[in-house]
mmCIF file of C-alpha atoms in Angstrom:
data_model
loop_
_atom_site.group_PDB
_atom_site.id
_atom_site.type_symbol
_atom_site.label_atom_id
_atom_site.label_comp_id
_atom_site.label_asym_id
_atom_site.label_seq_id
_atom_site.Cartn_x
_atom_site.Cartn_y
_atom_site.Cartn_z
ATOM 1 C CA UNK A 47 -14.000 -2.900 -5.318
ATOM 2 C CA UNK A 48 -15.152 -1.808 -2.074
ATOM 3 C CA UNK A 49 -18.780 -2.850 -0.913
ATOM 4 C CA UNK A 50 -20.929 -2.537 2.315
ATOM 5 C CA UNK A 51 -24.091 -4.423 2.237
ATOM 6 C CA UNK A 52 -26.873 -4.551 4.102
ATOM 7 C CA UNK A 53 -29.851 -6.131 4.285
ATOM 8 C CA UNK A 54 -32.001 -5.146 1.576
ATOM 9 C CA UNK A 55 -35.329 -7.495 2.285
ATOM 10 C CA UNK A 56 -37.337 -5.054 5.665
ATOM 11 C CA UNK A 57 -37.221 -6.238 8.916
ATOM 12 C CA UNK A 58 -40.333 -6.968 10.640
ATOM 13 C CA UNK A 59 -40.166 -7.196 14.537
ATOM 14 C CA UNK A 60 -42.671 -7.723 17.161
ATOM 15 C CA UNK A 61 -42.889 -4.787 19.681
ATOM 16 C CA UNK A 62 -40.660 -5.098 23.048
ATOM 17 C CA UNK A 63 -38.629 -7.761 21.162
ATOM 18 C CA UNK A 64 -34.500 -7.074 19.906
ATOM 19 C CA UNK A 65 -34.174 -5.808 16.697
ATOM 20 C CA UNK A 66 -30.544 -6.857 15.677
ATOM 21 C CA UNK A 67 -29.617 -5.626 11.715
ATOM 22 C CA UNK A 68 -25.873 -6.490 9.986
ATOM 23 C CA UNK A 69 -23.645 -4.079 8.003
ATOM 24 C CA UNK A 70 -21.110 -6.461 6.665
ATOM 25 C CA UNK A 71 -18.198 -5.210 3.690
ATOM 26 C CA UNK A 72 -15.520 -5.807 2.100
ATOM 27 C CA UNK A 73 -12.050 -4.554 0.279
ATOM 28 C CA UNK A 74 -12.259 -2.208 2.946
ATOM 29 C CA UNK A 75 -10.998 -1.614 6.028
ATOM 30 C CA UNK A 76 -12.794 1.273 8.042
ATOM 31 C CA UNK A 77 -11.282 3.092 10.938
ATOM 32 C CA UNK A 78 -15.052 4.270 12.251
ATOM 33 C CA UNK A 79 -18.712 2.868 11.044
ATOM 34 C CA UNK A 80 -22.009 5.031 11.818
ATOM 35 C CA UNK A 81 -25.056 4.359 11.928
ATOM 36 C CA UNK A 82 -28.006 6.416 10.710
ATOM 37 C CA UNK A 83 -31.456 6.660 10.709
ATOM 38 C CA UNK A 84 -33.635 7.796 8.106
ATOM 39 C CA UNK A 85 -37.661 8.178 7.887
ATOM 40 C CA UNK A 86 -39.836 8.753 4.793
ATOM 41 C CA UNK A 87 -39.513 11.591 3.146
ATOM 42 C CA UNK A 88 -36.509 13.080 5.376
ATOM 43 C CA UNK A 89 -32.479 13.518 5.288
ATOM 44 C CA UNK A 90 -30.682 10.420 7.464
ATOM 45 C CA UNK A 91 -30.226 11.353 11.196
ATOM 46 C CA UNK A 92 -27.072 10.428 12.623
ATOM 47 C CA UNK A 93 -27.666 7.888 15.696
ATOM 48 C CA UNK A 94 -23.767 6.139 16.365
ATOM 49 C CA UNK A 95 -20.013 6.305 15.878
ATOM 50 C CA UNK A 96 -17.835 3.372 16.087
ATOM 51 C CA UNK A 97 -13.963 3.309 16.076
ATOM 52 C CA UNK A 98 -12.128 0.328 15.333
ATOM 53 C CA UNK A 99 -10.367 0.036 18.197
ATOM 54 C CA UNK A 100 -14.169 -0.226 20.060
ATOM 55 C CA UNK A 101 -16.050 -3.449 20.222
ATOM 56 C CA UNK A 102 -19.025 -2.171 21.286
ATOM 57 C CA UNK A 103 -20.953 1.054 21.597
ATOM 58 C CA UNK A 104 -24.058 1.706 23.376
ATOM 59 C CA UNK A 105 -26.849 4.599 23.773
ATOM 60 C CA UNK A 106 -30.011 4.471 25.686
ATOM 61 C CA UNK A 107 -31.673 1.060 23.925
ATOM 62 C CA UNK A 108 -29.243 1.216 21.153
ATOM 63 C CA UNK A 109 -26.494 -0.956 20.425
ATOM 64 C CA UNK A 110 -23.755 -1.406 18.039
ATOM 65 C CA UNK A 111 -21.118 -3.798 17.719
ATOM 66 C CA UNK A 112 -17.727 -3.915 15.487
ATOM 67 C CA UNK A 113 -15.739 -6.444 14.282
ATOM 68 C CA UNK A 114 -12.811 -5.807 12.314
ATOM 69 C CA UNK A 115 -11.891 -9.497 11.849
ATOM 70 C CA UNK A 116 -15.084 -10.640 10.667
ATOM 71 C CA UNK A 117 -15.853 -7.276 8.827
ATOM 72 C CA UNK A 118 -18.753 -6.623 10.127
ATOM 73 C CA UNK A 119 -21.036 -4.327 12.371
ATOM 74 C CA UNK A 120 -24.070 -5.211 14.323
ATOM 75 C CA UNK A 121 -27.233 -2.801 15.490
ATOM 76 C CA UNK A 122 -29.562 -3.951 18.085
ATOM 77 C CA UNK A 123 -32.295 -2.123 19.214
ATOM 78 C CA UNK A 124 -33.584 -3.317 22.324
ATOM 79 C CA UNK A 125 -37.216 -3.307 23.408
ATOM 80 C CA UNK A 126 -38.224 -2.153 19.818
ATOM 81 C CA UNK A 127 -41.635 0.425 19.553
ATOM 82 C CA UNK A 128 -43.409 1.491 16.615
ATOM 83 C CA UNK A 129 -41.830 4.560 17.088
ATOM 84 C CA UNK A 130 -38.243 2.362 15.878
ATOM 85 C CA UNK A 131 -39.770 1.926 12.759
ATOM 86 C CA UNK A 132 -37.387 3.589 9.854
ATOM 87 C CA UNK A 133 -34.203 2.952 7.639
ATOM 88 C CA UNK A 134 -31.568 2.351 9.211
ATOM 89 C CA UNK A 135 -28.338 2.985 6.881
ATOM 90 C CA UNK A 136 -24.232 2.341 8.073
ATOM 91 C CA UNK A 137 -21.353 4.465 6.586
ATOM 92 C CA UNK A 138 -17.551 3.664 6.928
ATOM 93 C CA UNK A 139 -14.759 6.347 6.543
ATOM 94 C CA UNK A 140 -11.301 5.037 6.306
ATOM 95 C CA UNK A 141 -10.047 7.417 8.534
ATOM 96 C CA UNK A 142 -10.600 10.418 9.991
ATOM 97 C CA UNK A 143 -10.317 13.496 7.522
ATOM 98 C CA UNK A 144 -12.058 10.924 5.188
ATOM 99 C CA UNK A 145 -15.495 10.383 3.626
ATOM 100 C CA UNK A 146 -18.301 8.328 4.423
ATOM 101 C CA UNK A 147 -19.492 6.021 2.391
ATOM 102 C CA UNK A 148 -23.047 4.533 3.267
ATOM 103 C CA UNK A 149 -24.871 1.270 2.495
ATOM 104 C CA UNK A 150 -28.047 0.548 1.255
ATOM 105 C CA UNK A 151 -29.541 0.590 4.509
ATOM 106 C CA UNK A 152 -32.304 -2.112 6.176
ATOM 107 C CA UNK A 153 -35.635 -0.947 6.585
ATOM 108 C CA UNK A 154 -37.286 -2.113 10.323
ATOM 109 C CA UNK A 155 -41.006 -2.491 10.775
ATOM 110 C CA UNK A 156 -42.016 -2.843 14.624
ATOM 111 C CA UNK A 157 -45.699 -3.973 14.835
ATOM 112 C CA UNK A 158 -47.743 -3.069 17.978
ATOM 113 C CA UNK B 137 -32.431 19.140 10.408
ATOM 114 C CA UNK B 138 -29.666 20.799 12.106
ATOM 115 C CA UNK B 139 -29.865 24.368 10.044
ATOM 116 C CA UNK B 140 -29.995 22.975 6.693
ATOM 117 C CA UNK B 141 -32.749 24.130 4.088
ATOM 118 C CA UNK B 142 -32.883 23.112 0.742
ATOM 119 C CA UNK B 143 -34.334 24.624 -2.407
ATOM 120 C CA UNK B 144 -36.782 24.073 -4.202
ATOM 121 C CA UNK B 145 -38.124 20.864 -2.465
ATOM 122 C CA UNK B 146 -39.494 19.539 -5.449
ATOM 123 C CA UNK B 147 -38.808 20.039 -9.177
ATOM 124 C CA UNK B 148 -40.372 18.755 -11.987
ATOM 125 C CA UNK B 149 -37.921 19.404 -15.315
ATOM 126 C CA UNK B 150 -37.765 18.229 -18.910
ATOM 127 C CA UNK B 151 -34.634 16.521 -20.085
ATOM 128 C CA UNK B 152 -32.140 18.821 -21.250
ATOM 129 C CA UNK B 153 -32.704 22.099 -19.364
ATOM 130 C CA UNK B 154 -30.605 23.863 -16.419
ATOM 131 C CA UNK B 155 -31.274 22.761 -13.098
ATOM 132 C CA UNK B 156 -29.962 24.244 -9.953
ATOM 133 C CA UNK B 157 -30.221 23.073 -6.347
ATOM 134 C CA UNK B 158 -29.714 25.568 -3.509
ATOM 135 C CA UNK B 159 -27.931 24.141 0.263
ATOM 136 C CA UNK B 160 -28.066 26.639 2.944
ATOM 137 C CA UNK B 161 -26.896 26.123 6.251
ATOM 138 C CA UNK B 162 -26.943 28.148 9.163
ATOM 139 C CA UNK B 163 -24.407 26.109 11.462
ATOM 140 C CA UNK B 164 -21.252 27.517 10.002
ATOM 141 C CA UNK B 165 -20.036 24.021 9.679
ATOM 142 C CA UNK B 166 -16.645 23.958 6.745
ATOM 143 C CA UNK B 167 -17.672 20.597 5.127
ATOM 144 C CA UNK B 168 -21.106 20.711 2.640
ATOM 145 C CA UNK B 169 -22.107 17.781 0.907
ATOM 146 C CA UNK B 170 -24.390 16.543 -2.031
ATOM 147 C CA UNK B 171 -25.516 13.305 -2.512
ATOM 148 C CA UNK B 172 -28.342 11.445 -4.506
ATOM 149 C CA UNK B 173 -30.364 8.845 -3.249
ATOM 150 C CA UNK B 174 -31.903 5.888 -5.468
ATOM 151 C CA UNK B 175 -33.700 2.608 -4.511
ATOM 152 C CA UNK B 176 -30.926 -0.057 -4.490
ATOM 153 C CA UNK B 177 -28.397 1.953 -4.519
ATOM 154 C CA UNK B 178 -28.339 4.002 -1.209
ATOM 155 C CA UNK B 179 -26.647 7.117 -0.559
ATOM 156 C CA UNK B 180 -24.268 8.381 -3.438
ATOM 157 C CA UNK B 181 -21.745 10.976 -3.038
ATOM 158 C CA UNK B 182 -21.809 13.673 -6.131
ATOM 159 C CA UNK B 183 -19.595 16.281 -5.195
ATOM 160 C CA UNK B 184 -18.399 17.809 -1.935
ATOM 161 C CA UNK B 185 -16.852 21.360 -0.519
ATOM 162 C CA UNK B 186 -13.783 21.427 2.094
ATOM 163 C CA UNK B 187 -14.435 25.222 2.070
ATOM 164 C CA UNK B 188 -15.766 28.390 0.355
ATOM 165 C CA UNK B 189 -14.180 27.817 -3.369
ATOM 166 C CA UNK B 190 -12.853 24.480 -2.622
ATOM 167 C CA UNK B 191 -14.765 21.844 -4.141
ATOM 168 C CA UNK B 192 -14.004 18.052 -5.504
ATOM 169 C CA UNK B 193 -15.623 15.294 -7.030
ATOM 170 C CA UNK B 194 -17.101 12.201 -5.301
ATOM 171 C CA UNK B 195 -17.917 9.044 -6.713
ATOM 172 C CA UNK B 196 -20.907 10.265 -8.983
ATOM 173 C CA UNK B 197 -19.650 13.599 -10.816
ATOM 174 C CA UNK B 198 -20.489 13.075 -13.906
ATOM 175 C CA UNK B 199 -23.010 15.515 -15.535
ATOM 176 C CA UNK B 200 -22.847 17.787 -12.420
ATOM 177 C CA UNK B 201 -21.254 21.009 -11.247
ATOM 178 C CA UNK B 202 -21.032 22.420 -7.790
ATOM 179 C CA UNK B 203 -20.327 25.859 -6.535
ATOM 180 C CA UNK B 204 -19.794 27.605 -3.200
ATOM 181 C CA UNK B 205 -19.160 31.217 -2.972
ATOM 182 C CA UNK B 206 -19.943 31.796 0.616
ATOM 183 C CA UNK B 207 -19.502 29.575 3.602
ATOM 184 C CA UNK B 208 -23.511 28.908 4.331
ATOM 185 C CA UNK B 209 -24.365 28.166 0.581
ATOM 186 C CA UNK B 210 -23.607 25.278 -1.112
ATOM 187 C CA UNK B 211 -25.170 25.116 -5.568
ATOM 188 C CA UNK B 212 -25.386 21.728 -7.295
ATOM 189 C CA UNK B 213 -26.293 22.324 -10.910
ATOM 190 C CA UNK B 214 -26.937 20.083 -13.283
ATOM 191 C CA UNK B 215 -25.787 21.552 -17.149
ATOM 192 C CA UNK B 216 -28.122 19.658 -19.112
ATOM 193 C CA UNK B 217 -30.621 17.202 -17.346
ATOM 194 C CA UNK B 218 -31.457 13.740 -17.871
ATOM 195 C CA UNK B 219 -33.611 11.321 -17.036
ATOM 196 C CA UNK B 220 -30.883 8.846 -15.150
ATOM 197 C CA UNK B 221 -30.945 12.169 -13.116
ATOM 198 C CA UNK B 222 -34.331 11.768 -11.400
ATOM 199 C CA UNK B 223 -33.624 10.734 -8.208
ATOM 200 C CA UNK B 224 -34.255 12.329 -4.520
ATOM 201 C CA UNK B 225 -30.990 14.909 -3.464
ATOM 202 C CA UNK B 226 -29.578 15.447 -0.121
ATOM 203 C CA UNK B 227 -26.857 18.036 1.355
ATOM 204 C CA UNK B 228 -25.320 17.485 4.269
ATOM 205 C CA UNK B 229 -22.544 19.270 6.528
ATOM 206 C CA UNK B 230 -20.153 18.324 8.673
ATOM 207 C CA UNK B 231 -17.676 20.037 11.096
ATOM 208 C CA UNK B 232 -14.879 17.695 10.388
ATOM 209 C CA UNK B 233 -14.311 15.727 7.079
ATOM 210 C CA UNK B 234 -11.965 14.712 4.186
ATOM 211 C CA UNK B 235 -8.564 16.052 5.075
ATOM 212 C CA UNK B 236 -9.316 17.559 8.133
ATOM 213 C CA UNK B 237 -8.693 16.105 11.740
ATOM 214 C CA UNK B 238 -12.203 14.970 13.036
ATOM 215 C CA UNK B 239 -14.399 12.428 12.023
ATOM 216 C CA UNK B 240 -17.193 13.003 9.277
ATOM 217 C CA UNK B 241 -20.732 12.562 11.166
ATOM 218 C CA UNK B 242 -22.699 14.309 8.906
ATOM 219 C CA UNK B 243 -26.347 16.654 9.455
ATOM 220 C CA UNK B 244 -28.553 16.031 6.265
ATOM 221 C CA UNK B 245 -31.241 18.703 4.769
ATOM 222 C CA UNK B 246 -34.417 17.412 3.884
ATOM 223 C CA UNK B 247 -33.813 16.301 0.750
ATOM 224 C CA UNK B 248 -34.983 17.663 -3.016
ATOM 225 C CA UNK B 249 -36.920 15.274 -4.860
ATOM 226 C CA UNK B 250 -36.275 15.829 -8.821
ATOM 227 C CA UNK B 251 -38.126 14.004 -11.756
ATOM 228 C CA UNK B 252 -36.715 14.797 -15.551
ATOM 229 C CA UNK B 253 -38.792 14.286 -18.238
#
């Protein structure tokens, strides 16, 4: 069956340091990957879009990476602040016209 | 949240009643979405709309119902509630999504959090 995992255990990251988090699945081969962010108590916000065809992706200190061969995607956030501090979640769609379907998502922690 | 309320926020219930859950968007967007959300289990899709009266299950149907009469309005009821039911609720909307040309980056409300018991 088709699974996307990430990370379940929080990440907790010094402030100003690289924040890098893995979205890795399987039985499944995605022709875009997003990346969300979600605080306590509120509906995900969508951050990044992927295609397959891209390898890499970036957006002010954001930055995501796909790999179709090893099945898996990589989010950096670069020069973390407190203010980075949420759930993060990843969603794959087959193709376009299809629906997303999200992982578990990582939770960061940037201390001061 | 992008011109998406939902209602009521929070609901407390006892197992076996009618519950309804109200979307309402304001961005005229064709896709509307419900989801649940549970620890360890992430995101969930119930049941999503492609349009007003068009409607079709996602991977967690069971034991709900959806309607959507006008473009901006999106129900989720649940017949009969139970307590594998308590969980937080999200809707989302899209411009673009299944069987359409775009790709599905979704706007979420801010969630309905629902305890049965």
């Amino acid at each position: 069956s088709q699974k996307i995992e990430q990370n379940s255990e929080a990440l907790n990251i010094q402030e100003g340091k690289t924040a890098t988090l893995t979205c890795n699945y399987t039985n499944y081969s995605p022709a875009y990957l997003q990346w969300y962010r979600q605080d306590p108590g509120r509906g995900p916000v969508f951050l990044l879009l992927i295609r397959e065809n891209e390898k890499e992706k970036r957006k002010e200190r954001l930055k995501v990476t796909f790999d179709t061969t090893l099945k898996q995607s990589l989010f950096h956030i670069t020069a973390s602040q407190p203010a980075d501090s949420a759930t993060y979640l990843c969603a794959l769609s087959k193709a376009a016209g299809n629906k997303l379907t999200f992982g578990g998502g990582t939770r960061v922690l940037v201390k001061p | 949240d992008a011109g998406i309320t939902q209602s009521p926020r929070h609901k407390v219930t006892e197992t076996g009643t009618p519950v309804t859950l109200r979307c309402h968007q304001t961005e005229n967007h064709r896709y509307m979405y419900w989801y649940r959300q549970d620890p360890g289990h992430g995101l969930r899709l119930i049941h999503y709309s492609y349009g007003v009266k068009d409607t079709d299950k996602g991977e967690v149907s069971d034991g709900y119902s959806v309607s959507r009469s006008k473009t901006e309005d999106f129900l989720l009821t649940l017949e009969s509630a139970t307590s594998s039911q308590t969980s937080v609720y999200f809707c989302a909307i899209s411009e673009s999504g299944a069987g359409g040309q775009g790709v599905d980056t979704q706007y979420f409300g801010p969630g309905t959090r629902l305890t049965v018991l």
